[in-house]
Coordinates of N, CA and C in Angstrom, one line a residue:
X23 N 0.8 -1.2 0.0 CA 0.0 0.0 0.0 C 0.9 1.3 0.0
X24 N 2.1 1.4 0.7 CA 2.8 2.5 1.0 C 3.6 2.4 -0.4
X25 N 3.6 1.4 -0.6 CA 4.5 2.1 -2.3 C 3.5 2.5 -3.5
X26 N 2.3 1.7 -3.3 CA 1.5 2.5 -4.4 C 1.0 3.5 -4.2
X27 N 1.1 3.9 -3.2 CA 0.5 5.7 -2.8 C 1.8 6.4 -3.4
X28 N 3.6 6.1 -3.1 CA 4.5 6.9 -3.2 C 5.2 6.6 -4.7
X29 N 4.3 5.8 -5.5 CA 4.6 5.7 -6.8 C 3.6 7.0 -7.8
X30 N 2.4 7.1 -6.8 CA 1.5 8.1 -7.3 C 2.5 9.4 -7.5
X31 N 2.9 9.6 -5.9 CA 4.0 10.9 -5.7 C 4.8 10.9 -6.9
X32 N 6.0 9.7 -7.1 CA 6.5 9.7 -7.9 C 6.2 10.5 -9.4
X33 N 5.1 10.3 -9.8 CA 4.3 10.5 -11.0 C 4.1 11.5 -11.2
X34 N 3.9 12.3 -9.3 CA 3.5 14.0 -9.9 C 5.0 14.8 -10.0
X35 N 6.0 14.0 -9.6 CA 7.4 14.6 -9.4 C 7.7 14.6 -10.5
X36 N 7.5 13.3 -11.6 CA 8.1 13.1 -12.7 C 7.3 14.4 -13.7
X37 N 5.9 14.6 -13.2 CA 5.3 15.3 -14.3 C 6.0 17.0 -13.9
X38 N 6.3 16.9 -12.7 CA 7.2 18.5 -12.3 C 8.5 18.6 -13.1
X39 N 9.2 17.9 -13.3 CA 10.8 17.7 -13.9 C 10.4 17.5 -15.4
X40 N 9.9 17.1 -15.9 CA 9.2 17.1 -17.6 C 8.3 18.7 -17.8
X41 N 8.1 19.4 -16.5 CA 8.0 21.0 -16.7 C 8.6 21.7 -16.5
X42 N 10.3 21.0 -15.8 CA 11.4 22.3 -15.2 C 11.1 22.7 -14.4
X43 N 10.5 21.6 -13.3 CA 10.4 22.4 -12.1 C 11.5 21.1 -11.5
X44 N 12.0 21.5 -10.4 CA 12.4 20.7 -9.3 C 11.4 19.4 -9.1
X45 N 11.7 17.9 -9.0 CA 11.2 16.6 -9.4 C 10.7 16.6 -7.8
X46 N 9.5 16.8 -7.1 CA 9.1 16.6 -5.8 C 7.7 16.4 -5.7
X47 N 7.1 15.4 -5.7 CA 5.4 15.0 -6.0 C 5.1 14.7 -4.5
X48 N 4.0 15.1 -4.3 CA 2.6 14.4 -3.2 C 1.3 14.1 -3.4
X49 N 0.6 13.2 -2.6 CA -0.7 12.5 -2.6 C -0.7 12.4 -0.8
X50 N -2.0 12.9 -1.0 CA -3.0 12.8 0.2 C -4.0 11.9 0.2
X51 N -3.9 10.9 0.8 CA -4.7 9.6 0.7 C -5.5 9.7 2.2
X52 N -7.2 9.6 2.2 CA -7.7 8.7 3.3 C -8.9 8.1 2.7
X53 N -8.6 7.1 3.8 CA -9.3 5.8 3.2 C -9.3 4.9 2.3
X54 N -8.1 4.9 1.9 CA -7.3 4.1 0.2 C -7.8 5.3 -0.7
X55 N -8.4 6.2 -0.5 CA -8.2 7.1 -1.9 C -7.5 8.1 -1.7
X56 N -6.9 8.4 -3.2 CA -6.4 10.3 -2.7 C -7.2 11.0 -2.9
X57 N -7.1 12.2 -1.9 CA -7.9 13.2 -2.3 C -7.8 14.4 -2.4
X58 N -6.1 14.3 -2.9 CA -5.4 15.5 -2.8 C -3.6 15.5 -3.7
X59 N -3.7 16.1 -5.0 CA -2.2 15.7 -5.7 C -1.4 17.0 -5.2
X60 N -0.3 17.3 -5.3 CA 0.6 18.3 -6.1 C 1.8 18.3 -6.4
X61 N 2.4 18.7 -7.1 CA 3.7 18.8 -7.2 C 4.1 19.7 -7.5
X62 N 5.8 20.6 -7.5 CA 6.7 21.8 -7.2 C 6.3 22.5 -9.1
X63 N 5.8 23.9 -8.5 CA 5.4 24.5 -9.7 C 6.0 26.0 -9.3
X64 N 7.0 26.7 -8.6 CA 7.5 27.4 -7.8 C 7.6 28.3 -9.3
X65 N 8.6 27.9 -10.4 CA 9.0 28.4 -11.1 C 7.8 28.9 -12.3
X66 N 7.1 28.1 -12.4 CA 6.4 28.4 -13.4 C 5.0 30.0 -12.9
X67 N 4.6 29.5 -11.8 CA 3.7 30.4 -10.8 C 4.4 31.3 -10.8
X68 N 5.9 31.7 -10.1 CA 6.6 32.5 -9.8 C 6.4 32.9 -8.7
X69 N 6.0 31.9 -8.0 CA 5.4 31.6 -6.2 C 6.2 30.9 -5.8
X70 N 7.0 31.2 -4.4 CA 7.6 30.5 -3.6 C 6.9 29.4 -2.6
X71 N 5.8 29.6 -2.7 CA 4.7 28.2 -1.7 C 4.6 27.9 -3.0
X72 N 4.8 27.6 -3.6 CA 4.1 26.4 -5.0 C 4.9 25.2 -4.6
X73 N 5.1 24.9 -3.8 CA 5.6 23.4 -3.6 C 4.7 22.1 -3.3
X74 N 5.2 21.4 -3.6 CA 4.4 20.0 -4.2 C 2.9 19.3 -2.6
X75 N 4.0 19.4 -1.2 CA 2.9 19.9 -0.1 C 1.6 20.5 0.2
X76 N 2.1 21.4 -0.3 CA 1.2 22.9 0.3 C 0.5 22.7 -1.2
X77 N 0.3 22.4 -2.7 CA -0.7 22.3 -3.4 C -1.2 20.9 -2.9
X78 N -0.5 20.3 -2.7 CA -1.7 18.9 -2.2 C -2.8 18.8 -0.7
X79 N -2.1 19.8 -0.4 CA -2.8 20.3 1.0 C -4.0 21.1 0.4
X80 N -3.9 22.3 -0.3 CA -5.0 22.8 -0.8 C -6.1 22.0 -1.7
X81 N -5.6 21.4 -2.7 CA -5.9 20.3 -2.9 C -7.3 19.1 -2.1
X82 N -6.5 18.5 -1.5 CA -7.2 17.8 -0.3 C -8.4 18.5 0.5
X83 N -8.2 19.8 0.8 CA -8.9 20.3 1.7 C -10.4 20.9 0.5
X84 N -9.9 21.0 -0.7 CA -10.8 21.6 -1.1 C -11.8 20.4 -1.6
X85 N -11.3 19.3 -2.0 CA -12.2 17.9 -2.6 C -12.8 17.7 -0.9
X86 N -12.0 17.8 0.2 CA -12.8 17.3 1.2 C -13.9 18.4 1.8
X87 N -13.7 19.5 1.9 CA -14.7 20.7 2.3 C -14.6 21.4 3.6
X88 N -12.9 21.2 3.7 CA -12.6 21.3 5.3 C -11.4 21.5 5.4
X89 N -10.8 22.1 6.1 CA -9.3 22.3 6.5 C -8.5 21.3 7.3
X90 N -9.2 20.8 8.1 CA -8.8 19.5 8.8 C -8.5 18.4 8.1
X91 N -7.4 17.8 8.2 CA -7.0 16.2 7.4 C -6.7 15.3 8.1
X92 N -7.9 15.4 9.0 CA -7.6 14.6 10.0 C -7.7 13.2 9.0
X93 N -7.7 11.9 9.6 CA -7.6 10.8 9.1 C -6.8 10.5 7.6
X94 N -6.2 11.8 7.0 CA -5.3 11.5 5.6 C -3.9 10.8 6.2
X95 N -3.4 10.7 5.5 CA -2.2 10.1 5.0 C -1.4 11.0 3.9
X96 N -0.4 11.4 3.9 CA 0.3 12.7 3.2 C 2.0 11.3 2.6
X97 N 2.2 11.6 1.3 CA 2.9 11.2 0.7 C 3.8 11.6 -0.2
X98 N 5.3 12.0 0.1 CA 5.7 12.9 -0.2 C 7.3 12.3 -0.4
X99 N 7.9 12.8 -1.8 CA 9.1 12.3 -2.9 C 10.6 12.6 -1.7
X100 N 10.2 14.0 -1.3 CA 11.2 14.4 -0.9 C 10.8 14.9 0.6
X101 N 11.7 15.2 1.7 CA 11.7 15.4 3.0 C 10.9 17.2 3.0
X102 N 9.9 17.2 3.6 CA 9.4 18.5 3.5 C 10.6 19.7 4.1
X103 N 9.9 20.8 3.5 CA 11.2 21.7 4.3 C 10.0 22.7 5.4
X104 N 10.8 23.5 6.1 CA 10.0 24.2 7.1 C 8.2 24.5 6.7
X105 N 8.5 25.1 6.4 CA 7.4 25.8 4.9 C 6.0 24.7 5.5
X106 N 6.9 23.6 4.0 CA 5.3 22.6 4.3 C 5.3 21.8 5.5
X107 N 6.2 21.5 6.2 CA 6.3 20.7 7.5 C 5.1 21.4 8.0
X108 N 5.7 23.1 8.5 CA 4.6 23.7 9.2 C 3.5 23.6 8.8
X109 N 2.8 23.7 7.4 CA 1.3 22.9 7.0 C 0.8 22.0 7.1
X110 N 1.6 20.9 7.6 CA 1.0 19.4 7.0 C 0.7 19.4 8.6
X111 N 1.6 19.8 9.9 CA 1.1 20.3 11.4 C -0.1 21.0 11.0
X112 N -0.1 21.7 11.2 CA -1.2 22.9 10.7 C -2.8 22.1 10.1
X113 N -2.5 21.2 9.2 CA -3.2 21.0 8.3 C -4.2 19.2 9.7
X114 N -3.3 19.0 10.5 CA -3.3 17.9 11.1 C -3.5 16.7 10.5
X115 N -2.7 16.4 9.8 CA -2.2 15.3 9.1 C -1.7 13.8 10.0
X116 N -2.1 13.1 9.6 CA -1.4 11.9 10.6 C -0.3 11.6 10.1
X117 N -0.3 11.2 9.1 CA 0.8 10.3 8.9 C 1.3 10.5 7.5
X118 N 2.8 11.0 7.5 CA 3.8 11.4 6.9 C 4.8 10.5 6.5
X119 N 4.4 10.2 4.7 CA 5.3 9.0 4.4 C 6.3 9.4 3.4
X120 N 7.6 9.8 3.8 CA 9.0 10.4 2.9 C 9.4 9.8 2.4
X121 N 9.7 9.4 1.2 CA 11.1 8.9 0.0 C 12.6 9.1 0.2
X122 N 12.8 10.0 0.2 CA 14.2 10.5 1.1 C 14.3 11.6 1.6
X123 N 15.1 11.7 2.2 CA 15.6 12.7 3.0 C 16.3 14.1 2.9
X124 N 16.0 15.7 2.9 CA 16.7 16.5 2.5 C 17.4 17.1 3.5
X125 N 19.0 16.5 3.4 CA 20.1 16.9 4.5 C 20.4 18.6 4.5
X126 N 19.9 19.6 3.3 CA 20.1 20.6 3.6 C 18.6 21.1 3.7
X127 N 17.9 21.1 3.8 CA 16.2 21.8 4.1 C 15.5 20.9 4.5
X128 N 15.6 19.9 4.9 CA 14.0 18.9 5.8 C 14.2 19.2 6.8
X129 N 12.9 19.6 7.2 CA 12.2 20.2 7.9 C 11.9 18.8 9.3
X130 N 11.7 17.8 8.5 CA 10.9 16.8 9.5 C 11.8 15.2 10.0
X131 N 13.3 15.4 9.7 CA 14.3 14.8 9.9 C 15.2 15.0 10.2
X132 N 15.6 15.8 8.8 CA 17.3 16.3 8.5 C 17.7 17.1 9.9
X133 N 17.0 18.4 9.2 CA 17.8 19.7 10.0 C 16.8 19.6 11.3
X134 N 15.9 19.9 11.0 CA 14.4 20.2 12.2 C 13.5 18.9 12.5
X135 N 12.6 18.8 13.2 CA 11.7 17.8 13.6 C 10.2 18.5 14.2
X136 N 9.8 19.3 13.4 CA 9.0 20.1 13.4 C 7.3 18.9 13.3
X137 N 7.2 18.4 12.4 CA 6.4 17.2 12.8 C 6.1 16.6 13.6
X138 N 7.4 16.5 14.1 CA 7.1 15.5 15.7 C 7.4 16.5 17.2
X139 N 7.2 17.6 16.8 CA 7.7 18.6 17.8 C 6.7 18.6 19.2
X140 N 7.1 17.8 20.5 CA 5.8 17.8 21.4 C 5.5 19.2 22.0
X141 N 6.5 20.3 21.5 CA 5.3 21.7 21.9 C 4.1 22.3 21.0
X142 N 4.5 21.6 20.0 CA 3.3 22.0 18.9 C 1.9 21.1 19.3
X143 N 0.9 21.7 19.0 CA -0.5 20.9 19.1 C -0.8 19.9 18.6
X144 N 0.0 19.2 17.7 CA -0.4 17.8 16.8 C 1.1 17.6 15.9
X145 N 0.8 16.2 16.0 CA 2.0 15.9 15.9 C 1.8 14.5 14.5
X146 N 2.7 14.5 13.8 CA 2.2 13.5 13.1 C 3.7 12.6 13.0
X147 N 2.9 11.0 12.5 CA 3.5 9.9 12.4 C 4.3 9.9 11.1
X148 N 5.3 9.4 11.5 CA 6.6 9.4 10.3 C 6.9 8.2 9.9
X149 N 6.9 7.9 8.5 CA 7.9 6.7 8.1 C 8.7 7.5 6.9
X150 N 10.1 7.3 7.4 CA 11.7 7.8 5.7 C 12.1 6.5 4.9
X151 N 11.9 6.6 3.9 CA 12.5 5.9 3.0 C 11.5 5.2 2.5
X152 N 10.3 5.6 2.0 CA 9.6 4.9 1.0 C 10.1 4.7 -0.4
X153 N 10.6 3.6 -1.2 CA 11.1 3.7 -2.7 C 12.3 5.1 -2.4
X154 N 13.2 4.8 -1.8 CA 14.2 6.0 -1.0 C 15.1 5.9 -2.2
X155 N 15.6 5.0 -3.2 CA 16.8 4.7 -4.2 C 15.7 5.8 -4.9
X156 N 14.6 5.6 -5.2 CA 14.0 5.5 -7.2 C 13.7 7.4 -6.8
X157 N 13.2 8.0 -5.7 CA 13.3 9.2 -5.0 C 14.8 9.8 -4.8
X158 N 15.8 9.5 -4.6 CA 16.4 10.4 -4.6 C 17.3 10.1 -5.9
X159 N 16.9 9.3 -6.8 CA 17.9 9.4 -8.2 C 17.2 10.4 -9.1
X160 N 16.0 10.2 -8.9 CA 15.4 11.3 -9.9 C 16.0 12.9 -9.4
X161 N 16.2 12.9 -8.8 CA 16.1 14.2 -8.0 C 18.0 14.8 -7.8
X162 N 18.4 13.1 -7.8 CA 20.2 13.6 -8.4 C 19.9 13.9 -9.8
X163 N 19.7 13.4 -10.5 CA 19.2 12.6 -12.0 C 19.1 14.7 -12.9
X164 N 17.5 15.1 -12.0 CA 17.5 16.7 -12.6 C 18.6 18.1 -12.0
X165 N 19.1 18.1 -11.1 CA 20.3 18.3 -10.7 C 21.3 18.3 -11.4
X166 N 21.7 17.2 -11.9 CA 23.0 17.2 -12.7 C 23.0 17.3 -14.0
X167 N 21.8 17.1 -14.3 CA 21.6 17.5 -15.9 C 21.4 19.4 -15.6
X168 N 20.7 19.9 -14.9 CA 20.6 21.2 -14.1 C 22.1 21.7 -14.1
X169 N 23.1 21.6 -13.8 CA 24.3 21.7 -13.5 C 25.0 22.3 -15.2
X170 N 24.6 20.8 -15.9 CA 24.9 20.9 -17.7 C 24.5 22.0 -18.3
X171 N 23.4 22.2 -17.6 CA 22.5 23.7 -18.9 C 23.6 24.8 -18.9
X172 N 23.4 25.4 -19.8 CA 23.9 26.6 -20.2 C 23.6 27.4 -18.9
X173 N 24.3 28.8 -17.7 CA 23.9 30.1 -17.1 C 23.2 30.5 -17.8
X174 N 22.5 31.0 -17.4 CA 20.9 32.1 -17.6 C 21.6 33.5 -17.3
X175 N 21.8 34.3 -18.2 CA 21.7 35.8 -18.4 C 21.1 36.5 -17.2
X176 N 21.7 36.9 -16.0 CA 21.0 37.8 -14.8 C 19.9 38.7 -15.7
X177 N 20.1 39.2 -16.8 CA 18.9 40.2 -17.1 C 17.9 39.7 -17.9
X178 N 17.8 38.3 -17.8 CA 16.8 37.1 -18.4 C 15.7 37.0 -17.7
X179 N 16.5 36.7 -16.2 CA 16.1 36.2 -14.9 C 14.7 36.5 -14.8
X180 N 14.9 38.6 -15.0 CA 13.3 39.1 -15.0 C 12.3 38.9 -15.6
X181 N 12.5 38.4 -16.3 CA 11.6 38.1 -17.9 C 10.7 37.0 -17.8

């Protein structure tokens, strides 16, 4: 069950990275369905919340008719960073299932433990390393091809 929910993720990462965005998919599942996709559209929006979390959160909340997630399940390519950590709290999420881990911005392992933080009001359940190889190759994978491109002209940037 936990890999076909984080193969879903997969799918919205792959469809992020085949638009140039950063390869980072999620699915909000309760009760064996999703009811809630997103993946990293930062670049294209030209929104710094456009990350793959925080639209599945919106997402979720709007198919369900409520802000509360209670009883979902949140599924996600890459380690959340502050940002959506603080949402998916917020959002009261149970259970948080990660692919890998981000040693410079996770929020809910790496650097911080904001998820499981017992002064916050709700706390949610963690499993790392769902399909943890096929998640963080993609994500070396756009990176290094990222690295190959040509610099971008600073007076592009605005455009």
């Amino acid at each position: 069950m936990e890999e076909r929910f984080m193969r879903e993720a997969i799918a919205e990462a792959r469809m992020a990275a085949e638009a140039g965005e950063i390869p980072i998919g999620a699915v909000i599942v309760k009760d064996g369905k999703i009811v809630g996709r997103g993946r990293n559209c930062a670049e294209e929006a030209k929104d710094p919340t456009c990350h793959a979390e925080m639209l599945a959160i919106k997402d979720a909340c709007r198919n369900l008719g409520a802000w509360r997630l209670t009883g979902c399940d949140m599924y996600v390519t890459l380690e959340p960073c502050s940002m959506c950590a603080g949402a998916i709290v917020l959002a009261r999420i149970d259970r948080l299932y990660i692919g890998t881990e981000d040693p410079k911005g996770g929020a809910c392992v790496s650097l911080y433990n904001i998820t499981a933080d017992e002064r916050l009001n709700h706390r949610v359940d963690q499993t790392v390393g769902i399909l943890k190889d096929e998640c963080s190759d993609m994500l070396k994978s756009f990176f290094r091809d990222l690295r190959k491109r040509p610099k971008k002209n600073p007076e592009d940037i605005s455009k």
